Amino acid sequence: MNNVVEARGLHKYYRSGDQTLNILVGLDLDVAPGEAVAVVGESGAGKTTLLNLLGGLDKPTDGRILVDGTDIFGLKDARRARFRNRRVGYVFQFHHLLPEFTALENVMMPLLIARVDAAEAEQRAQKYLEAVGIRERETHRPAKLSGGERQRVAVARALTAEPAVVLADEPSGNLDERTAESLHDLLFDLNARLGQTFVIVTHNRALARRCARTLLLEGGVLHDTETP
Ligand SMILES: Nc1ncnc2c1ncn2[C@@H]1O[C@H](COP(=O)(O)OP(=O)(O)OP(=O)(O)O)[C@@H](O)[C@H]1O
Ligand SMILES: [Mg+2]
């Protein structure tokens, strides 16, 4: 079967004054369908940069990225934005939910943007709120939810469009240990039950250990690590 994510020769340079920062220098990555891959590395190594490229939020200086067989930087900006909205789920370190909308409306948002009919969007959003165990809070705005509950809503939002891959940047970074563990249980349950593919950036060893593979981002490329 084809890889869900295939990155080849990714380079990302940032210019800062007359200095050039070489963050990624020819990085390759393959993620198979249904795989959960952890990416670890020091602060500043380029993990968020990598996720932003994989999600099509930022452009590489050089290299190619296929998501679900589509060369995402071969698409014009508007088509790439549409593709991203349908095929890539993003869970940020901080939830980025829209404060003026309820949990349900937040989860419906990617579908409404994709012009899915409102009744169907609502039904699908409810299904994923149920899957993350927070359906009974659907009418609440983010301010009324705890940090862990908001992260669950963010996971539901990443899933509703039934993306090829979910990219998660420190999804449990600001949760206490117990809440983090219950979020991890949720991610791996979705991975096992729905075969959802994940790329998860994390400093959390417990989370990395539960992934099929852990890759170390160092020196601008990914290195295989021994599975503990
Ligand atoms: N827009 C930008 N312009 C210039 N430099 C940038 C830009 N974005 C990121 N960088 C630099 O690129 C490097 C990698 O940043 P990135 O956010 O990808 O690191 P990270 O591995 O996610 O770190 P952390 O674990 O702290 O989140 C950092 O040195 C950062 O300062
Ligand atoms: Mg980061």
Short mmCIF file of N, CA and C in Angstrom, two decimals, residues 72-162:
data_model
loop_
_atom_site.label_atom_id
_atom_site.label_comp_id
_atom_site.label_asym_id
_atom_site.label_seq_id
_atom_site.Cartn_x
_atom_site.Cartn_y
_atom_site.Cartn_z
N ILE A 72 1.72 17.96 -2.48
CA ILE A 72 0.97 19.11 -1.98
C ILE A 72 1.52 20.46 -2.45
N PHE A 73 2.83 20.52 -2.71
CA PHE A 73 3.36 21.80 -3.18
C PHE A 73 3.31 21.91 -4.70
N GLY A 74 2.79 20.87 -5.34
CA GLY A 74 2.46 20.97 -6.76
C GLY A 74 1.09 21.61 -6.96
N LEU A 75 0.36 21.81 -5.86
CA LEU A 75 -0.97 22.43 -5.94
C LEU A 75 -0.85 23.94 -5.78
N LYS A 76 -1.73 24.67 -6.45
CA LYS A 76 -1.81 26.12 -6.21
C LYS A 76 -2.31 26.35 -4.78
N ASP A 77 -1.97 27.53 -4.23
CA ASP A 77 -2.26 27.80 -2.81
C ASP A 77 -3.70 27.49 -2.40
N ALA A 78 -4.67 27.92 -3.19
CA ALA A 78 -6.07 27.72 -2.81
C ALA A 78 -6.43 26.24 -2.80
N ARG A 79 -5.91 25.50 -3.79
CA ARG A 79 -6.21 24.07 -3.83
C ARG A 79 -5.50 23.34 -2.71
N ARG A 80 -4.29 23.81 -2.36
CA ARG A 80 -3.58 23.19 -1.25
C ARG A 80 -4.34 23.42 0.06
N ALA A 81 -4.88 24.62 0.23
CA ALA A 81 -5.66 24.91 1.44
C ALA A 81 -6.88 23.99 1.52
N ARG A 82 -7.52 23.77 0.39
CA ARG A 82 -8.69 22.86 0.36
C ARG A 82 -8.28 21.43 0.68
N PHE A 83 -7.17 21.01 0.08
CA PHE A 83 -6.67 19.66 0.30
C PHE A 83 -6.36 19.47 1.79
N ARG A 84 -5.68 20.47 2.35
CA ARG A 84 -5.29 20.40 3.76
C ARG A 84 -6.52 20.28 4.66
N ASN A 85 -7.50 21.06 4.36
CA ASN A 85 -8.72 21.05 5.16
C ASN A 85 -9.41 19.69 5.16
N ARG A 86 -9.33 18.98 4.05
CA ARG A 86 -9.99 17.68 3.95
C ARG A 86 -9.13 16.51 4.37
N ARG A 87 -7.83 16.58 4.10
CA ARG A 87 -6.99 15.39 4.23
C ARG A 87 -6.01 15.41 5.38
N VAL A 88 -5.82 16.57 6.02
CA VAL A 88 -4.85 16.67 7.11
C VAL A 88 -5.54 17.21 8.36
N GLY A 89 -5.41 16.48 9.47
CA GLY A 89 -5.92 16.98 10.75
C GLY A 89 -4.74 17.52 11.54
N TYR A 90 -4.94 18.64 12.23
CA TYR A 90 -3.83 19.25 12.95
C TYR A 90 -4.24 19.44 14.41
N VAL A 91 -3.46 18.92 15.33
CA VAL A 91 -3.69 19.19 16.75
C VAL A 91 -2.50 20.00 17.24
N PHE A 92 -2.75 21.24 17.64
CA PHE A 92 -1.68 22.13 18.06
C PHE A 92 -1.40 21.95 19.54
N GLN A 93 -0.24 22.45 19.95
CA GLN A 93 0.12 22.36 21.36
C GLN A 93 -0.91 23.10 22.21
N PHE A 94 -1.30 24.27 21.76
CA PHE A 94 -2.38 24.99 22.42
C PHE A 94 -3.57 24.84 21.49
N HIS A 95 -4.72 24.60 22.08
CA HIS A 95 -5.82 24.01 21.31
C HIS A 95 -6.28 24.81 20.10
N HIS A 96 -6.13 26.16 20.11
CA HIS A 96 -6.57 26.98 18.97
C HIS A 96 -8.04 26.79 18.63
N LEU A 97 -8.86 26.57 19.64
CA LEU A 97 -10.31 26.52 19.36
C LEU A 97 -10.81 27.96 19.25
N LEU A 98 -11.88 28.14 18.51
CA LEU A 98 -12.43 29.48 18.37
C LEU A 98 -13.31 29.77 19.59
N PRO A 99 -12.94 30.84 20.36
CA PRO A 99 -13.60 31.04 21.66
C PRO A 99 -15.09 31.36 21.56
N GLU A 100 -15.51 31.96 20.45
CA GLU A 100 -16.91 32.40 20.39
C GLU A 100 -17.85 31.31 19.90
N PHE A 101 -17.30 30.13 19.61
CA PHE A 101 -18.13 29.02 19.13
C PHE A 101 -18.16 27.89 20.15
N THR A 102 -19.25 27.12 20.13
CA THR A 102 -19.36 25.98 21.04
C THR A 102 -18.42 24.87 20.58
N ALA A 103 -18.27 23.87 21.46
CA ALA A 103 -17.43 22.70 21.12
C ALA A 103 -17.94 22.09 19.82
N LEU A 104 -19.25 21.89 19.73
CA LEU A 104 -19.82 21.27 18.52
C LEU A 104 -19.50 22.10 17.27
N GLU A 105 -19.71 23.42 17.38
CA GLU A 105 -19.44 24.28 16.21
C GLU A 105 -17.97 24.27 15.81
N ASN A 106 -17.09 24.23 16.82
CA ASN A 106 -15.66 24.15 16.52
C ASN A 106 -15.33 22.88 15.73
N VAL A 107 -15.94 21.77 16.14
CA VAL A 107 -15.65 20.49 15.49
C VAL A 107 -16.27 20.45 14.09
N MET A 108 -17.40 21.15 13.92
CA MET A 108 -18.06 21.19 12.61
C MET A 108 -17.30 22.04 11.59
N MET A 109 -16.48 22.97 12.12
CA MET A 109 -15.88 24.01 11.27
C MET A 109 -15.17 23.50 10.01
N PRO A 110 -14.27 22.49 10.13
CA PRO A 110 -13.59 22.03 8.91
C PRO A 110 -14.57 21.50 7.86
N LEU A 111 -15.67 20.92 8.34
CA LEU A 111 -16.65 20.36 7.40
C LEU A 111 -17.43 21.48 6.72
N LEU A 112 -17.76 22.51 7.50
CA LEU A 112 -18.51 23.63 6.92
C LEU A 112 -17.64 24.36 5.89
N ILE A 113 -16.34 24.48 6.22
CA ILE A 113 -15.40 25.09 5.26
C ILE A 113 -15.34 24.25 3.99
N ALA A 114 -15.42 22.92 4.15
CA ALA A 114 -15.41 22.02 2.99
C ALA A 114 -16.78 21.93 2.33
N ARG A 115 -17.70 22.76 2.77
CA ARG A 115 -19.06 22.84 2.22
C ARG A 115 -19.87 21.57 2.36
N VAL A 116 -19.59 20.85 3.43
CA VAL A 116 -20.46 19.72 3.75
C VAL A 116 -21.74 20.32 4.30
N ASP A 117 -22.85 19.75 3.90
CA ASP A 117 -24.16 20.19 4.32
C ASP A 117 -24.25 20.25 5.86
N ALA A 118 -24.88 21.31 6.41
CA ALA A 118 -24.84 21.57 7.86
C ALA A 118 -25.37 20.41 8.70
N ALA A 119 -26.45 19.77 8.26
CA ALA A 119 -27.02 18.67 9.05
C ALA A 119 -26.04 17.50 9.11
N GLU A 120 -25.41 17.21 7.99
CA GLU A 120 -24.44 16.12 7.97
C GLU A 120 -23.21 16.47 8.79
N ALA A 121 -22.77 17.74 8.68
CA ALA A 121 -21.60 18.20 9.44
C ALA A 121 -21.87 18.02 10.94
N GLU A 122 -23.11 18.37 11.36
CA GLU A 122 -23.45 18.26 12.77
C GLU A 122 -23.40 16.80 13.23
N GLN A 123 -23.96 15.94 12.40
CA GLN A 123 -23.98 14.52 12.74
C GLN A 123 -22.56 13.96 12.88
N ARG A 124 -21.72 14.33 11.91
CA ARG A 124 -20.35 13.81 11.94
C ARG A 124 -19.57 14.38 13.11
N ALA A 125 -19.77 15.66 13.39
CA ALA A 125 -19.08 16.29 14.52
C ALA A 125 -19.50 15.61 15.82
N GLN A 126 -20.78 15.28 15.95
CA GLN A 126 -21.27 14.62 17.16
C GLN A 126 -20.65 13.23 17.31
N LYS A 127 -20.50 12.56 16.18
CA LYS A 127 -19.88 11.23 16.22
C LYS A 127 -18.47 11.31 16.80
N TYR A 128 -17.70 12.33 16.41
CA TYR A 128 -16.33 12.42 16.90
C TYR A 128 -16.26 12.98 18.32
N LEU A 129 -17.21 13.84 18.69
CA LEU A 129 -17.26 14.28 20.08
C LEU A 129 -17.57 13.09 20.98
N GLU A 130 -18.42 12.21 20.49
CA GLU A 130 -18.72 10.96 21.19
C GLU A 130 -17.45 10.10 21.31
N ALA A 131 -16.74 10.00 20.19
CA ALA A 131 -15.52 9.17 20.16
C ALA A 131 -14.46 9.67 21.15
N VAL A 132 -14.41 10.97 21.38
CA VAL A 132 -13.43 11.49 22.33
C VAL A 132 -14.04 11.65 23.72
N GLY A 133 -15.27 11.17 23.87
CA GLY A 133 -15.89 11.10 25.20
C GLY A 133 -16.32 12.42 25.77
N ILE A 134 -16.80 13.34 24.90
CA ILE A 134 -17.13 14.66 25.43
C ILE A 134 -18.42 15.21 24.81
N ARG A 135 -19.20 14.31 24.29
CA ARG A 135 -20.45 14.67 23.62
C ARG A 135 -21.37 15.52 24.50
N GLU A 136 -21.39 15.20 25.82
CA GLU A 136 -22.33 15.91 26.72
C GLU A 136 -21.93 17.37 26.93
N ARG A 137 -20.73 17.76 26.46
CA ARG A 137 -20.32 19.15 26.63
C ARG A 137 -20.39 19.93 25.31
N GLU A 138 -21.10 19.38 24.36
CA GLU A 138 -21.06 19.97 23.00
C GLU A 138 -21.56 21.40 22.91
N THR A 139 -22.43 21.81 23.83
CA THR A 139 -22.96 23.18 23.73
C THR A 139 -22.08 24.18 24.47
N HIS A 140 -21.01 23.71 25.08
CA HIS A 140 -20.15 24.61 25.86
C HIS A 140 -19.08 25.27 25.00
N ARG A 141 -18.79 26.52 25.32
CA ARG A 141 -17.67 27.19 24.65
C ARG A 141 -16.36 26.77 25.31
N PRO A 142 -15.22 26.93 24.59
CA PRO A 142 -13.94 26.50 25.13
C PRO A 142 -13.65 27.04 26.54
N ALA A 143 -14.05 28.28 26.83
CA ALA A 143 -13.75 28.88 28.14
C ALA A 143 -14.38 28.08 29.28
N LYS A 144 -15.45 27.33 28.98
CA LYS A 144 -16.14 26.55 30.03
C LYS A 144 -15.58 25.15 30.17
N LEU A 145 -14.57 24.83 29.37
CA LEU A 145 -14.01 23.48 29.39
C LEU A 145 -12.64 23.50 30.05
N SER A 146 -12.24 22.37 30.61
CA SER A 146 -10.89 22.25 31.20
C SER A 146 -9.88 22.09 30.07
N GLY A 147 -8.60 22.20 30.41
CA GLY A 147 -7.54 22.05 29.40
C GLY A 147 -7.63 20.71 28.67
N GLY A 148 -7.84 19.64 29.44
CA GLY A 148 -7.92 18.30 28.85
C GLY A 148 -9.14 18.16 27.94
N GLU A 149 -10.25 18.76 28.39
CA GLU A 149 -11.48 18.70 27.58
C GLU A 149 -11.30 19.48 26.27
N ARG A 150 -10.63 20.62 26.36
CA ARG A 150 -10.39 21.41 25.14
C ARG A 150 -9.52 20.61 24.18
N GLN A 151 -8.52 19.91 24.71
CA GLN A 151 -7.64 19.13 23.84
C GLN A 151 -8.43 18.01 23.18
N ARG A 152 -9.41 17.44 23.89
CA ARG A 152 -10.26 16.41 23.30
C ARG A 152 -11.10 16.98 22.16
N VAL A 153 -11.61 18.19 22.39
CA VAL A 153 -12.39 18.84 21.32
C VAL A 153 -11.47 19.09 20.12
N ALA A 154 -10.24 19.51 20.40
CA ALA A 154 -9.29 19.76 19.31
C ALA A 154 -8.99 18.48 18.54
N VAL A 155 -8.92 17.35 19.24
CA VAL A 155 -8.69 16.07 18.57
C VAL A 155 -9.92 15.72 17.72
N ALA A 156 -11.11 15.92 18.28
CA ALA A 156 -12.33 15.66 17.50
C ALA A 156 -12.35 16.52 16.25
N ARG A 157 -11.95 17.79 16.39
CA ARG A 157 -11.93 18.68 15.24
C ARG A 157 -10.94 18.19 14.18
N ALA A 158 -9.81 17.66 14.65
CA ALA A 158 -8.80 17.17 13.68
C ALA A 158 -9.31 15.93 12.95
N LEU A 159 -10.25 15.22 13.57
CA LEU A 159 -10.72 13.95 12.99
C LEU A 159 -11.95 14.04 12.10
N THR A 160 -12.77 15.06 12.30
CA THR A 160 -14.10 15.06 11.65
C THR A 160 -14.05 14.95 10.14
N ALA A 161 -13.03 15.52 9.52
CA ALA A 161 -12.98 15.46 8.06
C ALA A 161 -12.45 14.10 7.60
N GLU A 162 -12.19 13.21 8.57
CA GLU A 162 -11.62 11.88 8.29
C GLU A 162 -10.37 12.01 7.42
#
